[in-house]
Amino acid sequence: MTLGVNIDHIAVLREARKINDPDPLMALAVCAQNGADQITIHLREDRRHIHDEDAQRIIDASPLPVNLECSIDPAIIDIVCSLRPHRATLVPEKREEVTTEGGLDVSGQFESILNAINKLNAHEIEVSLFIDPTIEAVETSERLGAQWVELHTGSYANLYAMRHSALPHSHHAIESLRLPRHELDERIQKAYGDIVDSANLGRSLGLKVAAGHGLNYQNIASIVTIDTIEELNIGQSIIARSVFTGLATAVRDMKKLCQR
Ligand code: PXP
């Protein structure tokens, strides 16, 4: 299974001081030398971490393919077309969210997503749709003509953390921490089953299937066994670990866990 390393959080640290250190560009060689297969960045509408110049420099310098996450806003799509990443992953975006909280509404926004895909494909940029792991979303993604789907693993990851960690995983999780363990186990099984079913369906429809969000060194194990998933995109847990181990070790350790 291939590994895309999301390096947005290096820019998050830089933006905490609004200076030029640390430079996300410095991560490219380290990721490439330690087993990463792809670099992932998110050019958000509010430019809260990665800026246009970062995206340009990263795409120009990266020894690995660059997967650029972006919204379907036509102005952003025009910028992405001119940046020419290897792949664009279309994600829903809300200004007030701390991270991408759910998948794209592929049915409700069918026409706008179709326009974005056609424009990107015309610029020889392959397109992935970040969707919730549901049968309907996968089927609609296939009808939209996307090359990839990326399945949102956030629900699975949140439930896993509630079950296995003594600390609240996220602000969403606090209430559900009071759920009995057997109920959490059932919910994890359901969330995991949704990912398996969606990945299998995606593959059978001819889509390439990625997954990501909230994956870490613990919860990745059962995801790696899903052989219809080709790629994982992981950011937070790798960059968090790198504070203590260095980025080289953090990437290498995650890549080892991606081996089937
Ligand atoms: N995939 C997509 C589409 C994302 O939006 C994100 C978060 O930016 C990730 C993967 C990585 O998520 P995390 O940082 O939780 O590993």
Short mmCIF file of C-alpha atoms and ligand atoms in Angstrom, two decimals:
data_model
loop_
_atom_site.label_atom_id
_atom_site.label_comp_id
_atom_site.label_asym_id
_atom_site.label_seq_id
_atom_site.Cartn_x
_atom_site.Cartn_y
_atom_site.Cartn_z
CA MET A 1 0.00 0.00 0.00
CA THR A 2 1.46 3.37 -0.96
CA LEU A 3 1.86 6.28 1.44
CA GLY A 4 1.09 9.92 0.76
CA VAL A 5 2.52 12.19 3.44
CA ASN A 6 0.49 15.32 4.07
CA ILE A 7 2.95 18.09 5.00
CA ASP A 8 0.43 20.89 5.68
CA HIS A 9 1.25 20.87 9.38
CA ILE A 10 4.80 22.01 8.73
CA ALA A 11 3.27 25.15 7.26
CA VAL A 12 0.88 25.34 10.23
CA LEU A 13 3.91 25.64 12.51
CA ARG A 14 5.44 28.30 10.27
CA GLU A 15 2.18 30.26 10.26
CA ALA A 16 2.13 30.26 14.06
CA ARG A 17 4.93 32.84 13.78
CA LYS A 18 4.26 34.18 10.29
CA ILE A 19 7.91 33.77 9.37
CA ASN A 20 9.61 31.46 6.87
CA ASP A 21 10.64 28.66 9.20
CA PRO A 22 10.02 25.72 9.03
CA ASP A 23 9.82 25.55 5.25
CA PRO A 24 7.59 22.67 4.03
CA LEU A 25 9.87 22.34 0.99
CA MET A 26 12.54 20.90 3.28
CA ALA A 27 10.30 17.87 3.89
CA LEU A 28 10.33 16.66 0.29
CA ALA A 29 13.70 14.94 0.25
CA VAL A 30 13.23 13.49 3.75
CA CYS A 31 9.86 12.00 2.79
CA ALA A 32 11.20 10.63 -0.50
CA GLN A 33 14.27 9.07 1.13
CA ASN A 34 12.25 7.36 3.84
CA GLY A 35 9.59 5.55 1.87
CA ALA A 36 6.88 8.10 1.06
CA ASP A 37 5.33 7.57 -2.36
CA GLN A 38 3.54 10.89 -2.65
CA ILE A 39 3.44 14.37 -1.14
CA THR A 40 -0.01 15.70 -0.24
CA ILE A 41 -0.82 19.35 0.43
CA HIS A 42 -4.07 21.27 0.82
CA LEU A 43 -4.37 24.72 -0.72
CA ARG A 44 -7.24 26.02 1.40
CA GLU A 45 -9.36 28.97 0.32
CA ASP A 46 -8.28 30.87 3.45
CA ARG A 47 -4.59 29.93 2.84
CA ARG A 48 -4.27 29.14 6.53
CA HIS A 49 -1.18 26.98 6.02
CA ILE A 50 -0.02 26.20 2.46
CA HIS A 51 0.21 29.30 0.25
CA ASP A 52 0.19 29.47 -3.54
CA GLU A 53 3.97 29.99 -3.61
CA ASP A 54 4.48 26.92 -1.40
CA ALA A 55 2.34 24.84 -3.73
CA GLN A 56 4.27 26.06 -6.76
CA ARG A 57 7.68 25.45 -5.19
CA ILE A 58 6.65 22.01 -3.90
CA ILE A 59 5.22 20.91 -7.26
CA ASP A 60 8.33 22.17 -9.11
CA ALA A 61 10.83 20.60 -6.71
CA SER A 62 9.16 17.40 -5.54
CA PRO A 63 10.85 14.14 -6.50
CA LEU A 64 7.49 12.47 -5.74
CA PRO A 65 4.08 13.03 -7.34
CA VAL A 66 2.16 15.82 -5.63
CA ASN A 67 -1.48 15.37 -4.66
CA LEU A 68 -3.04 18.80 -4.18
CA GLU A 69 -6.24 18.92 -2.12
CA CYS A 70 -8.58 21.78 -2.91
CA SER A 71 -12.22 22.88 -2.86
CA ILE A 72 -14.41 22.95 -5.97
CA ASP A 73 -14.51 26.74 -6.02
CA PRO A 74 -13.94 27.72 -9.70
CA ALA A 75 -11.27 30.31 -8.79
CA ILE A 76 -9.31 27.67 -6.85
CA ILE A 77 -9.71 25.15 -9.68
CA ASP A 78 -8.21 27.69 -12.10
CA ILE A 79 -5.22 28.13 -9.80
CA VAL A 80 -4.80 24.35 -9.49
CA CYS A 81 -4.93 23.99 -13.28
CA SER A 82 -2.06 26.45 -13.59
CA LEU A 83 -0.08 24.78 -10.78
CA ARG A 84 -0.32 21.42 -12.59
CA PRO A 85 0.02 18.93 -9.72
CA HIS A 86 -0.01 15.24 -10.55
CA ARG A 87 -3.42 14.84 -8.91
CA ALA A 88 -6.11 17.08 -7.44
CA THR A 89 -8.22 15.75 -4.58
CA LEU A 90 -11.49 17.64 -4.32
CA VAL A 91 -12.58 18.15 -0.73
CA PRO A 92 -15.44 20.01 0.97
CA GLU A 93 -14.25 23.13 2.71
CA LYS A 94 -15.74 25.27 5.44
CA ARG A 95 -13.86 28.27 6.74
CA GLU A 96 -14.77 27.61 10.38
CA GLU A 97 -13.70 23.94 10.48
CA VAL A 98 -10.39 22.87 12.07
CA THR A 99 -9.93 20.10 9.50
CA THR A 100 -11.89 18.50 6.65
CA GLU A 101 -14.86 17.18 8.59
CA GLY A 102 -16.81 15.11 6.08
CA GLY A 103 -16.82 13.92 2.50
CA LEU A 104 -17.98 15.82 -0.57
CA ASP A 105 -21.71 16.03 -1.25
CA VAL A 106 -21.24 14.33 -4.62
CA SER A 107 -24.97 14.08 -5.37
CA GLY A 108 -25.95 17.56 -4.21
CA GLN A 109 -23.03 19.24 -6.00
CA PHE A 110 -22.96 16.95 -9.01
CA GLU A 111 -22.76 19.69 -11.68
CA SER A 112 -20.11 21.81 -9.92
CA ILE A 113 -17.96 18.75 -9.25
CA LEU A 114 -18.36 17.60 -12.84
CA ASN A 115 -17.18 21.00 -14.10
CA ALA A 116 -14.15 20.87 -11.82
CA ILE A 117 -13.25 17.34 -12.94
CA ASN A 118 -13.57 18.22 -16.63
CA LYS A 119 -11.39 21.29 -16.27
CA LEU A 120 -8.70 19.47 -14.29
CA ASN A 121 -8.68 16.45 -16.61
CA ALA A 122 -8.36 18.82 -19.60
CA HIS A 123 -5.13 20.04 -17.95
CA GLU A 124 -3.94 16.44 -17.59
CA ILE A 125 -4.47 16.45 -13.82
CA GLU A 126 -6.09 13.28 -12.50
CA VAL A 127 -8.90 13.79 -10.00
CA SER A 128 -9.75 12.14 -6.72
CA LEU A 129 -12.96 12.78 -4.80
CA PHE A 130 -12.80 12.78 -1.01
CA ILE A 131 -16.03 11.05 -0.02
CA ASP A 132 -17.69 9.42 2.94
CA PRO A 133 -17.50 5.62 2.69
CA THR A 134 -21.02 5.00 1.38
CA ILE A 135 -22.27 2.99 -1.58
CA GLU A 136 -24.11 5.98 -2.96
CA ALA A 137 -21.07 8.28 -2.85
CA VAL A 138 -18.87 5.70 -4.59
CA GLU A 139 -21.44 5.05 -7.32
CA THR A 140 -21.93 8.78 -7.89
CA SER A 141 -18.14 9.31 -8.05
CA GLU A 142 -17.94 6.72 -10.79
CA ARG A 143 -20.74 8.45 -12.72
CA LEU A 144 -18.85 11.73 -12.34
CA GLY A 145 -15.88 10.17 -14.14
CA ALA A 146 -13.31 10.66 -11.36
CA GLN A 147 -10.15 8.58 -11.61
CA TRP A 148 -9.85 8.08 -7.83
CA VAL A 149 -11.94 8.17 -4.70
CA GLU A 150 -10.41 8.84 -1.29
CA LEU A 151 -12.53 7.33 1.48
CA HIS A 152 -12.89 9.47 4.61
CA THR A 153 -11.68 7.37 7.55
CA GLY A 154 -12.47 10.04 10.17
CA SER A 155 -15.47 8.29 11.74
CA TYR A 156 -13.55 5.04 12.08
CA ALA A 157 -10.54 6.89 13.55
CA ASN A 158 -12.63 8.85 16.05
CA LEU A 159 -14.41 5.72 17.29
CA TYR A 160 -11.13 3.82 17.50
CA ALA A 161 -9.65 6.59 19.65
CA MET A 162 -12.70 6.64 21.94
CA ARG A 163 -12.36 2.90 22.45
CA HIS A 164 -8.60 2.70 22.90
CA SER A 165 -7.48 6.01 24.38
CA ALA A 166 -8.03 7.34 27.88
CA LEU A 167 -7.94 10.88 26.49
CA PRO A 168 -10.67 12.48 24.40
CA HIS A 169 -9.52 12.27 20.78
CA SER A 170 -11.31 15.32 19.49
CA HIS A 171 -13.91 17.86 20.43
CA HIS A 172 -16.53 15.67 18.69
CA ALA A 173 -15.74 12.64 20.77
CA ILE A 174 -16.25 13.79 24.31
CA GLU A 175 -19.96 12.93 24.62
CA SER A 176 -19.58 9.51 23.07
CA LEU A 177 -16.79 8.59 25.47
CA ARG A 178 -19.57 7.58 27.83
CA LEU A 179 -20.71 4.82 25.47
CA PRO A 180 -20.22 1.27 26.76
CA ARG A 181 -17.31 -0.58 25.20
CA HIS A 182 -19.40 -3.17 23.42
CA GLU A 183 -21.34 -0.41 21.72
CA LEU A 184 -18.14 1.29 20.64
CA ASP A 185 -16.88 -2.05 19.29
CA GLU A 186 -20.06 -2.44 17.25
CA ARG A 187 -19.74 1.09 15.90
CA ILE A 188 -16.08 0.54 14.97
CA GLN A 189 -17.05 -2.66 13.13
CA LYS A 190 -19.80 -0.80 11.28
CA ALA A 191 -17.48 2.11 10.33
CA TYR A 192 -14.79 -0.34 9.23
CA GLY A 193 -17.31 -2.42 7.25
CA ASP A 194 -18.45 0.72 5.42
CA ILE A 195 -14.84 1.40 4.38
CA VAL A 196 -14.35 -2.20 3.19
CA ASP A 197 -17.62 -2.23 1.21
CA SER A 198 -16.93 1.16 -0.36
CA ALA A 199 -13.36 0.23 -1.30
CA ASN A 200 -14.47 -3.07 -2.85
CA LEU A 201 -17.22 -1.36 -4.80
CA GLY A 202 -14.88 1.40 -5.97
CA ARG A 203 -12.37 -1.11 -7.25
CA SER A 204 -15.06 -3.19 -8.97
CA LEU A 205 -16.28 -0.03 -10.75
CA GLY A 206 -12.75 0.64 -12.03
CA LEU A 207 -11.89 3.46 -9.62
CA LYS A 208 -8.55 3.69 -7.87
CA VAL A 209 -9.16 3.81 -4.12
CA ALA A 210 -7.29 5.80 -1.48
CA ALA A 211 -8.22 6.46 2.13
CA GLY A 212 -7.28 8.95 4.79
CA HIS A 213 -8.05 11.23 7.71
CA GLY A 214 -7.26 10.53 11.32
CA LEU A 215 -5.09 7.50 10.54
CA ASN A 216 -2.22 6.88 12.94
CA TYR A 217 0.35 4.30 14.00
CA GLN A 218 -2.27 2.29 15.89
CA ASN A 219 -5.49 2.41 13.91
CA ILE A 220 -3.84 1.85 10.52
CA ALA A 221 -3.39 -1.92 11.03
CA SER A 222 -6.87 -3.05 10.02
CA ILE A 223 -7.07 -0.51 7.16
CA VAL A 224 -3.88 -1.93 5.62
CA THR A 225 -5.52 -5.36 5.31
CA ILE A 226 -8.13 -3.98 2.87
CA ASP A 227 -6.50 -4.97 -0.39
CA THR A 228 -8.78 -2.88 -2.59
CA ILE A 229 -7.28 0.28 -1.04
CA GLU A 230 -4.12 1.32 -2.91
CA GLU A 231 -2.99 4.37 -1.00
CA LEU A 232 -3.23 6.12 2.35
CA ASN A 233 -2.81 9.86 2.89
CA ILE A 234 -1.62 10.67 6.39
CA GLY A 235 -0.58 13.99 7.94
CA GLN A 236 -1.28 14.82 11.56
CA SER A 237 0.06 11.65 13.18
CA ILE A 238 3.29 11.65 11.15
CA ILE A 239 4.08 15.31 11.75
CA ALA A 240 3.13 14.97 15.44
CA ARG A 241 5.51 12.03 15.88
CA SER A 242 8.24 13.83 13.98
CA VAL A 243 8.45 16.42 16.76
CA PHE A 244 9.92 13.68 18.95
CA THR A 245 11.62 11.32 16.49
CA GLY A 246 12.43 13.49 13.51
CA LEU A 247 10.56 13.33 10.22
CA ALA A 248 12.75 10.61 8.68
CA THR A 249 11.93 8.10 11.42
CA ALA A 250 8.26 9.09 11.55
CA VAL A 251 7.84 8.51 7.80
CA ARG A 252 9.89 5.30 7.81
CA ASP A 253 7.86 3.85 10.73
CA MET A 254 4.57 4.65 9.00
CA LYS A 255 5.75 3.19 5.72
CA LYS A 256 6.65 -0.06 7.49
CA LEU A 257 3.09 -0.24 8.80
CA CYS A 258 1.77 0.20 5.25
CA GLN A 259 3.44 -3.04 4.09
CA ARG A 260 0.96 -5.83 3.59
N1 PXP B 1 -6.89 13.14 3.17
C1 PXP B 1 -7.60 14.28 3.04
C2 PXP B 1 -8.47 14.44 1.83
C3 PXP B 1 -7.50 15.32 4.00
O1 PXP B 1 -8.23 16.45 3.85
C4 PXP B 1 -6.63 15.14 5.10
C5 PXP B 1 -6.50 16.24 6.11
O2 PXP B 1 -5.93 17.36 5.54
C6 PXP B 1 -5.89 13.96 5.18
C7 PXP B 1 -6.06 12.96 4.22
C8 PXP B 1 -4.92 13.70 6.28
O3 PXP B 1 -5.58 13.64 7.50
P1 PXP B 1 -4.75 13.57 8.85
O4 PXP B 1 -3.98 14.85 8.95
O5 PXP B 1 -5.78 13.41 9.90
O6 PXP B 1 -3.82 12.39 8.72
#
